[in-house]
PDB file of N, CA and C in Angstrom:
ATOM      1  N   UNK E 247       0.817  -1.186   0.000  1.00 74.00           N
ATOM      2  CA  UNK E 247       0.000   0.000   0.000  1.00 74.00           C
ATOM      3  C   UNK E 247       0.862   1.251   0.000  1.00 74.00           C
ATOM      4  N   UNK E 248       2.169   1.203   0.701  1.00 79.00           N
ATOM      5  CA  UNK E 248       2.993   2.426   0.407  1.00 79.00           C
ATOM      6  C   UNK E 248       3.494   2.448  -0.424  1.00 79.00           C
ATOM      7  N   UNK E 249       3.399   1.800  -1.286  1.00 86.00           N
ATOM      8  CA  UNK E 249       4.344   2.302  -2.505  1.00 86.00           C
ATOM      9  C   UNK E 249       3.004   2.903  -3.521  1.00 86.00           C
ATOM     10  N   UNK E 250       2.091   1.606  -2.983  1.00 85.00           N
ATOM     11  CA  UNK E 250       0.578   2.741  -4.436  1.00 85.00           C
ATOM     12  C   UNK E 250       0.648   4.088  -3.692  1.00 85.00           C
ATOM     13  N   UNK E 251       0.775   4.422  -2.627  1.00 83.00           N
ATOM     14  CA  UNK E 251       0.180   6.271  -2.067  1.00 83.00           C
ATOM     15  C   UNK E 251       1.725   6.753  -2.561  1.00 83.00           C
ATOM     16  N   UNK E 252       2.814   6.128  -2.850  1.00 87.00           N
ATOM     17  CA  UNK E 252       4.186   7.062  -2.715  1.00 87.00           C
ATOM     18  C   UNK E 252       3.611   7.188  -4.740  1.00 87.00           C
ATOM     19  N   UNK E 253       3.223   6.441  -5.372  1.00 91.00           N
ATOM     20  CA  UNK E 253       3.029   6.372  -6.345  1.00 91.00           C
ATOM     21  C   UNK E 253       2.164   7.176  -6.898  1.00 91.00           C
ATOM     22  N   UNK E 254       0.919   7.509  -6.093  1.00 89.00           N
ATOM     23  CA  UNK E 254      -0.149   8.383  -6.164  1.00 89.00           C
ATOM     24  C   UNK E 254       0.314   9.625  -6.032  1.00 89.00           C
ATOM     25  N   UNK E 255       1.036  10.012  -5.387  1.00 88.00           N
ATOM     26  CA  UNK E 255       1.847  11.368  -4.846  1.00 88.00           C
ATOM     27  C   UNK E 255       2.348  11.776  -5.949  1.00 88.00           C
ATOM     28  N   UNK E 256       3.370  10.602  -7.198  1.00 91.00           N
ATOM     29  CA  UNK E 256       4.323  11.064  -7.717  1.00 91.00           C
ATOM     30  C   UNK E 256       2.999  11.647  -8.876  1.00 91.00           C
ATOM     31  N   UNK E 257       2.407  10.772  -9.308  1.00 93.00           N
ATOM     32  CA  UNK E 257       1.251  10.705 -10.610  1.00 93.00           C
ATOM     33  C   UNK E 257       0.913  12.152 -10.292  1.00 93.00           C
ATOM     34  N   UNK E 258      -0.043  12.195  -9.247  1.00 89.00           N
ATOM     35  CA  UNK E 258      -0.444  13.505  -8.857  1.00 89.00           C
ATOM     36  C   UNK E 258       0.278  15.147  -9.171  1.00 89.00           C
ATOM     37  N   UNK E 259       1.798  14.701  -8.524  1.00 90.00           N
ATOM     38  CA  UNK E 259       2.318  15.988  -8.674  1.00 90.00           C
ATOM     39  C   UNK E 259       2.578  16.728  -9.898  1.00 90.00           C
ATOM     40  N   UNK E 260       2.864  14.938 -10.755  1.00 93.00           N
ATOM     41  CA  UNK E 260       3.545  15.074 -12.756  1.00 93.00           C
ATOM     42  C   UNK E 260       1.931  16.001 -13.236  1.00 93.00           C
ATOM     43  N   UNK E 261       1.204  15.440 -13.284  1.00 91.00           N
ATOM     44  CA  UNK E 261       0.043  15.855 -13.738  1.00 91.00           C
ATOM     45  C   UNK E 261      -0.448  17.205 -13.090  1.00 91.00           C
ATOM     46  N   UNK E 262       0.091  17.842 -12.286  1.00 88.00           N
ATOM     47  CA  UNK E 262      -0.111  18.882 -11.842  1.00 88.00           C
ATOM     48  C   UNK E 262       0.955  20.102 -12.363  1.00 88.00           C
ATOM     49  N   UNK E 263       1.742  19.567 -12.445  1.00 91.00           N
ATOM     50  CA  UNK E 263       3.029  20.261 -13.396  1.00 91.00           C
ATOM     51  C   UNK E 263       2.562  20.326 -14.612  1.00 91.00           C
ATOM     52  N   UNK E 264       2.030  19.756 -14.890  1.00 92.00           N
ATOM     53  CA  UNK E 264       1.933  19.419 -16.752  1.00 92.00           C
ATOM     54  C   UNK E 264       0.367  20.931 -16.832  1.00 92.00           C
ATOM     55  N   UNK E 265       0.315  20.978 -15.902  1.00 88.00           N
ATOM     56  CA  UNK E 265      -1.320  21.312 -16.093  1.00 88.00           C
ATOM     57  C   UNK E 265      -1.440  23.104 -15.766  1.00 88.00           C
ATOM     58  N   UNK E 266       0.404  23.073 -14.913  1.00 89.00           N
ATOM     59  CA  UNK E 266       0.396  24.335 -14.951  1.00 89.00           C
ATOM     60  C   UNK E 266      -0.293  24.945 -13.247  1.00 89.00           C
ATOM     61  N   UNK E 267      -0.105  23.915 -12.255  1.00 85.00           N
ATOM     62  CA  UNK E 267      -0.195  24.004 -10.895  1.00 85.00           C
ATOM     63  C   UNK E 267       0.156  22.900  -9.897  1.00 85.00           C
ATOM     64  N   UNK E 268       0.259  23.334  -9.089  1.00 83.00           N
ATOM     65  CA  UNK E 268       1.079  22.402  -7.610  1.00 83.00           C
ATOM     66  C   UNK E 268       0.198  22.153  -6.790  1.00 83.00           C
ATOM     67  N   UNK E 269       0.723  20.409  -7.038  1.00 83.00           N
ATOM     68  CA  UNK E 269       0.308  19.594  -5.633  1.00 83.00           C
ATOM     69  C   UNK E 269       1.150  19.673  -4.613  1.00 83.00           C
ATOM     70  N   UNK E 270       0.590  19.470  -3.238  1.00 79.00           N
ATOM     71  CA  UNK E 270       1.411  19.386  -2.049  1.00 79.00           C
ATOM     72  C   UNK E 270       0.987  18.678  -1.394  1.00 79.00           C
ATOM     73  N   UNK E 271       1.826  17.261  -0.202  1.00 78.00           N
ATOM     74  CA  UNK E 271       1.198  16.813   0.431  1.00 78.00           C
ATOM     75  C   UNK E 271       1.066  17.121   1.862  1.00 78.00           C
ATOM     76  N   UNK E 272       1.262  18.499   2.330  1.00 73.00           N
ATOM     77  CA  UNK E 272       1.754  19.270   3.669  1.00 73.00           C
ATOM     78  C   UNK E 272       1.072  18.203   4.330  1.00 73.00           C
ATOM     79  N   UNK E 273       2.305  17.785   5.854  1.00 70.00           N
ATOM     80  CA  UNK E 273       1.736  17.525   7.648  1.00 70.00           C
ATOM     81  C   UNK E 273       0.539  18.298   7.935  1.00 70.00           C
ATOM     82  N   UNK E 274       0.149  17.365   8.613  1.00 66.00           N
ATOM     83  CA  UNK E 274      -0.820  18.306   9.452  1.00 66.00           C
ATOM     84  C   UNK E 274      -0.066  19.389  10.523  1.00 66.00           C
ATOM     85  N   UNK E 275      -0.347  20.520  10.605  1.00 66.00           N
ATOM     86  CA  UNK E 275       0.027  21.751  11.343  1.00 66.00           C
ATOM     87  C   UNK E 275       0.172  21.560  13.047  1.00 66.00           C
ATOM     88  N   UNK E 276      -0.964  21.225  13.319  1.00 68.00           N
ATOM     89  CA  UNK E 276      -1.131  21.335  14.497  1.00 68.00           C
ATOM     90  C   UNK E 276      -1.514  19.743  15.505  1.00 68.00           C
ATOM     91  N   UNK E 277      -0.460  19.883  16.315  1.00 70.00           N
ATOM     92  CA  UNK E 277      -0.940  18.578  17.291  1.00 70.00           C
ATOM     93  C   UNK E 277      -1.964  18.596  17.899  1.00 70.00           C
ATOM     94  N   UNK E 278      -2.460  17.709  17.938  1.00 72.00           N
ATOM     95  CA  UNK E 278      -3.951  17.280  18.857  1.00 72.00           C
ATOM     96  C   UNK E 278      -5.045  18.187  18.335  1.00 72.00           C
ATOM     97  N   UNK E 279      -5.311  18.575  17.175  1.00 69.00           N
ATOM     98  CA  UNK E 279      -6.211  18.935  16.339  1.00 69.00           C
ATOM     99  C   UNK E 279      -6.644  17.899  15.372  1.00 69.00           C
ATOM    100  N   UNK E 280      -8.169  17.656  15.552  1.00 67.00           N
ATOM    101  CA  UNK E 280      -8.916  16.237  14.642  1.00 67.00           C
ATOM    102  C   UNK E 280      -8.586  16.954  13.095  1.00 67.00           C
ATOM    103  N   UNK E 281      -8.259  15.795  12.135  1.00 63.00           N
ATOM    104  CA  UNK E 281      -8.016  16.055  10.810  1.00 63.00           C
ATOM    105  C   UNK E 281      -6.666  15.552  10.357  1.00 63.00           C
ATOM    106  N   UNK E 282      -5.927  14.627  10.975  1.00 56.00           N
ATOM    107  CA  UNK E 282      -5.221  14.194  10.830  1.00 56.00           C
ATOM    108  C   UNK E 282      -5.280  13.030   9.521  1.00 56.00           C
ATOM    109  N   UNK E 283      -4.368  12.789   9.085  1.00 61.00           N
ATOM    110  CA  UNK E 283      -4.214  11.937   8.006  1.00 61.00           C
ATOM    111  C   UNK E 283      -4.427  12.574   6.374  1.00 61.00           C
ATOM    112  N   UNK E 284      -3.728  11.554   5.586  1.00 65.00           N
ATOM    113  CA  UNK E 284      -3.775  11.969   4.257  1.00 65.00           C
ATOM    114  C   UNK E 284      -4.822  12.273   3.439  1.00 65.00           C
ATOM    115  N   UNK E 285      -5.289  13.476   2.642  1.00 69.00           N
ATOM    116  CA  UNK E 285      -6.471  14.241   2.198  1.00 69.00           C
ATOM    117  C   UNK E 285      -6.112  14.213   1.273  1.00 69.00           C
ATOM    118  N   UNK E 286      -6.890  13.819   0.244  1.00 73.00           N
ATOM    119  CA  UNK E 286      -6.858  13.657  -1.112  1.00 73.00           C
ATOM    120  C   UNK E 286      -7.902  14.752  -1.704  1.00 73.00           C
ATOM    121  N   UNK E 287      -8.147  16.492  -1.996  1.00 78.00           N
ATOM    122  CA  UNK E 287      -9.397  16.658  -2.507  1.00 78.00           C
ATOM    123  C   UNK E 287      -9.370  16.715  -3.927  1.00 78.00           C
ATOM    124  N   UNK E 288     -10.585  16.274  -4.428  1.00 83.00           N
ATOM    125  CA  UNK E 288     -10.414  16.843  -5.962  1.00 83.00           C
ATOM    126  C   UNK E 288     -11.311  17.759  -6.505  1.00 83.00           C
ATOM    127  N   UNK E 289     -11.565  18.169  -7.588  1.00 86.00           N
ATOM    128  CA  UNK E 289     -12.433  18.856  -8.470  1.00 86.00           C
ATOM    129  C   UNK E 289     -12.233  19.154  -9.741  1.00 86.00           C
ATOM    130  N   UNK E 290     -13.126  19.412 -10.276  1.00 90.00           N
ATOM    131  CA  UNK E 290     -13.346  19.546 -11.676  1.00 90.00           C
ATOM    132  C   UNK E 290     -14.120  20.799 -11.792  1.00 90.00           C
ATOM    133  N   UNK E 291     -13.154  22.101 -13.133  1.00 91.00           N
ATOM    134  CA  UNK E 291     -13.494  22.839 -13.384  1.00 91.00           C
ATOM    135  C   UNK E 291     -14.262  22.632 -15.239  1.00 91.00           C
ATOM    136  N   UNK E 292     -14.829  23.440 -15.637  1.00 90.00           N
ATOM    137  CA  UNK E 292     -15.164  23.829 -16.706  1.00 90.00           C
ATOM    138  C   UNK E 292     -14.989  24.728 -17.127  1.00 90.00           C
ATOM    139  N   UNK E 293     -13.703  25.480 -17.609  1.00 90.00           N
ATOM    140  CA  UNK E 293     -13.324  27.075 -17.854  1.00 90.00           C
ATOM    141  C   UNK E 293     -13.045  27.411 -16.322  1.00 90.00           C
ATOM    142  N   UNK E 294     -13.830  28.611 -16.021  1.00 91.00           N
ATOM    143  CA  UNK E 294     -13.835  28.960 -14.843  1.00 91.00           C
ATOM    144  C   UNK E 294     -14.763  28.668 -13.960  1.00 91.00           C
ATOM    145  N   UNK E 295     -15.696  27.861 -14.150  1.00 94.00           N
ATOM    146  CA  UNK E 295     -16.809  27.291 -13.366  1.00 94.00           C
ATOM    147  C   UNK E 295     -16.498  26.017 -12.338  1.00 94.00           C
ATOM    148  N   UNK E 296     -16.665  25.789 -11.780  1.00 95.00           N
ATOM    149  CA  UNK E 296     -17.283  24.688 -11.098  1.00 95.00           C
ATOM    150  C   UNK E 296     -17.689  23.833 -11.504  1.00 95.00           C
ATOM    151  N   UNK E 297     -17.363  22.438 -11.694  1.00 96.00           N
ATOM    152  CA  UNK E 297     -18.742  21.984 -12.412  1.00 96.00           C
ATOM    153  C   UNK E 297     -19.323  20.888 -11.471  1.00 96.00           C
ATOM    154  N   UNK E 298     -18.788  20.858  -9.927  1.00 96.00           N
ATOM    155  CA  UNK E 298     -19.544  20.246  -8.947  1.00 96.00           C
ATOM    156  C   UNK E 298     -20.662  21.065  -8.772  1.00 96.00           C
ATOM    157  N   UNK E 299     -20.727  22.590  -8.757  1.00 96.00           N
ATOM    158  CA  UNK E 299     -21.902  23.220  -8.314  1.00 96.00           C
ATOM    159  C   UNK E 299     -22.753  23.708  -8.366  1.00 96.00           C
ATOM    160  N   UNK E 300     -23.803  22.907  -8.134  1.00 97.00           N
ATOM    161  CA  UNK E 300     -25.138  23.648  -8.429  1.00 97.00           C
ATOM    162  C   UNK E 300     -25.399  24.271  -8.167  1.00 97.00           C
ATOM    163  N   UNK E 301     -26.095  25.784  -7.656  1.00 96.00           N
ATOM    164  CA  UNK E 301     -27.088  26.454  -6.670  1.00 96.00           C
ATOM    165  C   UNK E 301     -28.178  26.165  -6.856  1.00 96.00           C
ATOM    166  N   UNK E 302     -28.557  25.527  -7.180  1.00 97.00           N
ATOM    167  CA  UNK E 302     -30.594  25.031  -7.455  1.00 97.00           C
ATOM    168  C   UNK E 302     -30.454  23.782  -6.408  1.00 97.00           C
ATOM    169  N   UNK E 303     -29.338  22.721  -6.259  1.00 97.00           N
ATOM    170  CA  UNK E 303     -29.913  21.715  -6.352  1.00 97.00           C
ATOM    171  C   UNK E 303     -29.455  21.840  -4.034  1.00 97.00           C
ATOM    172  N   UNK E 304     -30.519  20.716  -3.662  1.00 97.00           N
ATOM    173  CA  UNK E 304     -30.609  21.015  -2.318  1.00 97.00           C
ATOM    174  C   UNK E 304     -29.415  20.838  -1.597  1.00 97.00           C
ATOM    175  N   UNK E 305     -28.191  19.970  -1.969  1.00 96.00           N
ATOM    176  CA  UNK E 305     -26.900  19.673  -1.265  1.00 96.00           C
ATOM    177  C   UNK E 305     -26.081  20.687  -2.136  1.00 96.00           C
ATOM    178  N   UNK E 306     -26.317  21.479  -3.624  1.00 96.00           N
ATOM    179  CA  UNK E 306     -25.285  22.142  -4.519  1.00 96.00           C
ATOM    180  C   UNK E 306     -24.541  21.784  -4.985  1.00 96.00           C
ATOM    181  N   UNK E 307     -24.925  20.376  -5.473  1.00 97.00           N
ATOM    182  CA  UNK E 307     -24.179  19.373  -5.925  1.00 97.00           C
ATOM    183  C   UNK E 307     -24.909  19.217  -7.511  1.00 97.00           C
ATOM    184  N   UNK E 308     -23.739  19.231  -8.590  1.00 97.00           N
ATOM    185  CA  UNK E 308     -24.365  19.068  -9.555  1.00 97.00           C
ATOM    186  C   UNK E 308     -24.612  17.693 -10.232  1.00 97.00           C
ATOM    187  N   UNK E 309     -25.182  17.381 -11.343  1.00 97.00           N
ATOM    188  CA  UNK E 309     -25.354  16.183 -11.637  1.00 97.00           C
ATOM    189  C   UNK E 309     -23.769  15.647 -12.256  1.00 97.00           C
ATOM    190  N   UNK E 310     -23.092  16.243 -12.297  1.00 96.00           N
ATOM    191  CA  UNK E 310     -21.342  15.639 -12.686  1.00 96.00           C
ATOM    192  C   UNK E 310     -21.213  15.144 -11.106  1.00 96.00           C
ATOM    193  N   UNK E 311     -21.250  16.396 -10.435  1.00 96.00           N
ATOM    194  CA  UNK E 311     -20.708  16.068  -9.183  1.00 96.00           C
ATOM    195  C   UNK E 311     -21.523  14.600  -8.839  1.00 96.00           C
ATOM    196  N   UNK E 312     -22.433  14.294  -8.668  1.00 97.00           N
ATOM    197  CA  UNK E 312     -23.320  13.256  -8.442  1.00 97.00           C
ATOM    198  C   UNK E 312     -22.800  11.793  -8.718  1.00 97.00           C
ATOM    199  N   UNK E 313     -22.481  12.319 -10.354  1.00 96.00           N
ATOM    200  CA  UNK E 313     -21.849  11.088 -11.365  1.00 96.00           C
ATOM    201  C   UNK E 313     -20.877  10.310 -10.592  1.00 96.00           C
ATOM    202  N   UNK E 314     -19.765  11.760 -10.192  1.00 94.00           N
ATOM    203  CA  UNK E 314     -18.558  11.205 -10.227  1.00 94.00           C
ATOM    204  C   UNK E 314     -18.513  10.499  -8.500  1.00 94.00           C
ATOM    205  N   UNK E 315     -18.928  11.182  -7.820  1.00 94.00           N
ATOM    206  CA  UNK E 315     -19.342  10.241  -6.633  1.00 94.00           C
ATOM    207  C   UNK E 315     -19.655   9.405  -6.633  1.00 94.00           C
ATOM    208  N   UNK E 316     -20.646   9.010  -7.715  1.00 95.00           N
ATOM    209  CA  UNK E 316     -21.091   7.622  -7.889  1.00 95.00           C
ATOM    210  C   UNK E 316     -20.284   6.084  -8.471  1.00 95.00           C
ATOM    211  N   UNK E 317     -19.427   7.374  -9.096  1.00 91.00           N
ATOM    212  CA  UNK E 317     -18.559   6.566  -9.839  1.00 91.00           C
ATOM    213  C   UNK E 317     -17.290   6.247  -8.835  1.00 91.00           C
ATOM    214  N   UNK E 318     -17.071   7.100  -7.899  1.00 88.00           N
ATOM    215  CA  UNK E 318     -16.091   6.956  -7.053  1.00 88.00           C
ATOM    216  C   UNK E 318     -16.389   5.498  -5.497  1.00 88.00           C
ATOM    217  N   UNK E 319     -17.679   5.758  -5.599  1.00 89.00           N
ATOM    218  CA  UNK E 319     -18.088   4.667  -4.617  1.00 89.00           C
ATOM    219  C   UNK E 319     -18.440   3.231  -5.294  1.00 89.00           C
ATOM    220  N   UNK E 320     -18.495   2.771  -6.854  1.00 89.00           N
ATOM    221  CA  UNK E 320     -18.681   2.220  -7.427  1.00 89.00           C
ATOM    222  C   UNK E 320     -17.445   1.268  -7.518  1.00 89.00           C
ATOM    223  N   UNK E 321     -16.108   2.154  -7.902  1.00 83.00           N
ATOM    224  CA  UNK E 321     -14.999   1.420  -7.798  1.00 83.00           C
ATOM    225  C   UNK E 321     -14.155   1.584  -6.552  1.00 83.00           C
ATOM    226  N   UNK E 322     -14.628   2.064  -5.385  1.00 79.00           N
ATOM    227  CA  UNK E 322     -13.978   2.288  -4.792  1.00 79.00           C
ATOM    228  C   UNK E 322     -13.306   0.746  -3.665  1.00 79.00           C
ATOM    229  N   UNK E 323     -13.467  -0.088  -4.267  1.00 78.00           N
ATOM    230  CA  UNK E 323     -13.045  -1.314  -3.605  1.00 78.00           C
ATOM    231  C   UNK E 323     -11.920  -1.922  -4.840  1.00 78.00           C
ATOM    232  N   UNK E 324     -11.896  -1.513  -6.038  1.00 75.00           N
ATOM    233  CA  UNK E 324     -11.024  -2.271  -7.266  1.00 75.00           C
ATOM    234  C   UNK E 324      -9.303  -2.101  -6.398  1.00 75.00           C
ATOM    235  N   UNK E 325      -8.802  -2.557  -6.700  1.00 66.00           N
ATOM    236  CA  UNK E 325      -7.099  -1.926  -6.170  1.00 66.00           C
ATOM    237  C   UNK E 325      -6.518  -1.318  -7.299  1.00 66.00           C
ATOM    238  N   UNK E 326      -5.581  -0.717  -6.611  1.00 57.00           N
ATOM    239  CA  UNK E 326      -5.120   0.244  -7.384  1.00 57.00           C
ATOM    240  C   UNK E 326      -3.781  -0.412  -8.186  1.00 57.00           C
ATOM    241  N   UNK E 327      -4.105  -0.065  -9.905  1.00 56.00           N
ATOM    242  CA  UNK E 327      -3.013  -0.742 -10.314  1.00 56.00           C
ATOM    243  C   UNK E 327      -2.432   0.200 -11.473  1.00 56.00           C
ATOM    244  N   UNK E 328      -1.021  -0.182 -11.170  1.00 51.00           N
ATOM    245  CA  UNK E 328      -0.451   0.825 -12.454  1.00 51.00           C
ATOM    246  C   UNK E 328       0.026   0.058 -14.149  1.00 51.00           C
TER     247      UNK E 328
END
């Protein structure tokens, strides 16, 4: 498993370079503050939009955003392979 997250790190950062912005995997700051452990967030823009967000819909979640959640809990048991 440490080598897929040391692996995920590297993927992450290349593709963030390429794209014209920086990943980081900063410590957590502060001791004995809940939030500890590795945070992965993502998102997806469209130009300059959002395209998780709705304002109509009751959580502001759009139907991508929806998708890709769905799609994320769908495979979220496959292992990770390179």
């Amino acid at each position: 498993m440490a080598d897929n997250v040391i692996t995920a790190k590297y993927i992450i950062k290349e593709i963030a370079q390429q794209s014209g912005v920086y990943a980081t995997f900063m410590p957590k700051p502060l001791f004995g503050v809940n939030g500890s452990g590795m945070h992965v967030h993502q998102s997806l823009f469209n130009a300059d939009k959002n395209a998780f967000f709705d304002p109509k819909d009751k959580y502001h979640l759009s139907a991508i955003a929806k998708g890709f959640i769905a799609g994320q809990l769908t495979h979220a048991r496959e292992k990770f392979v390179l």
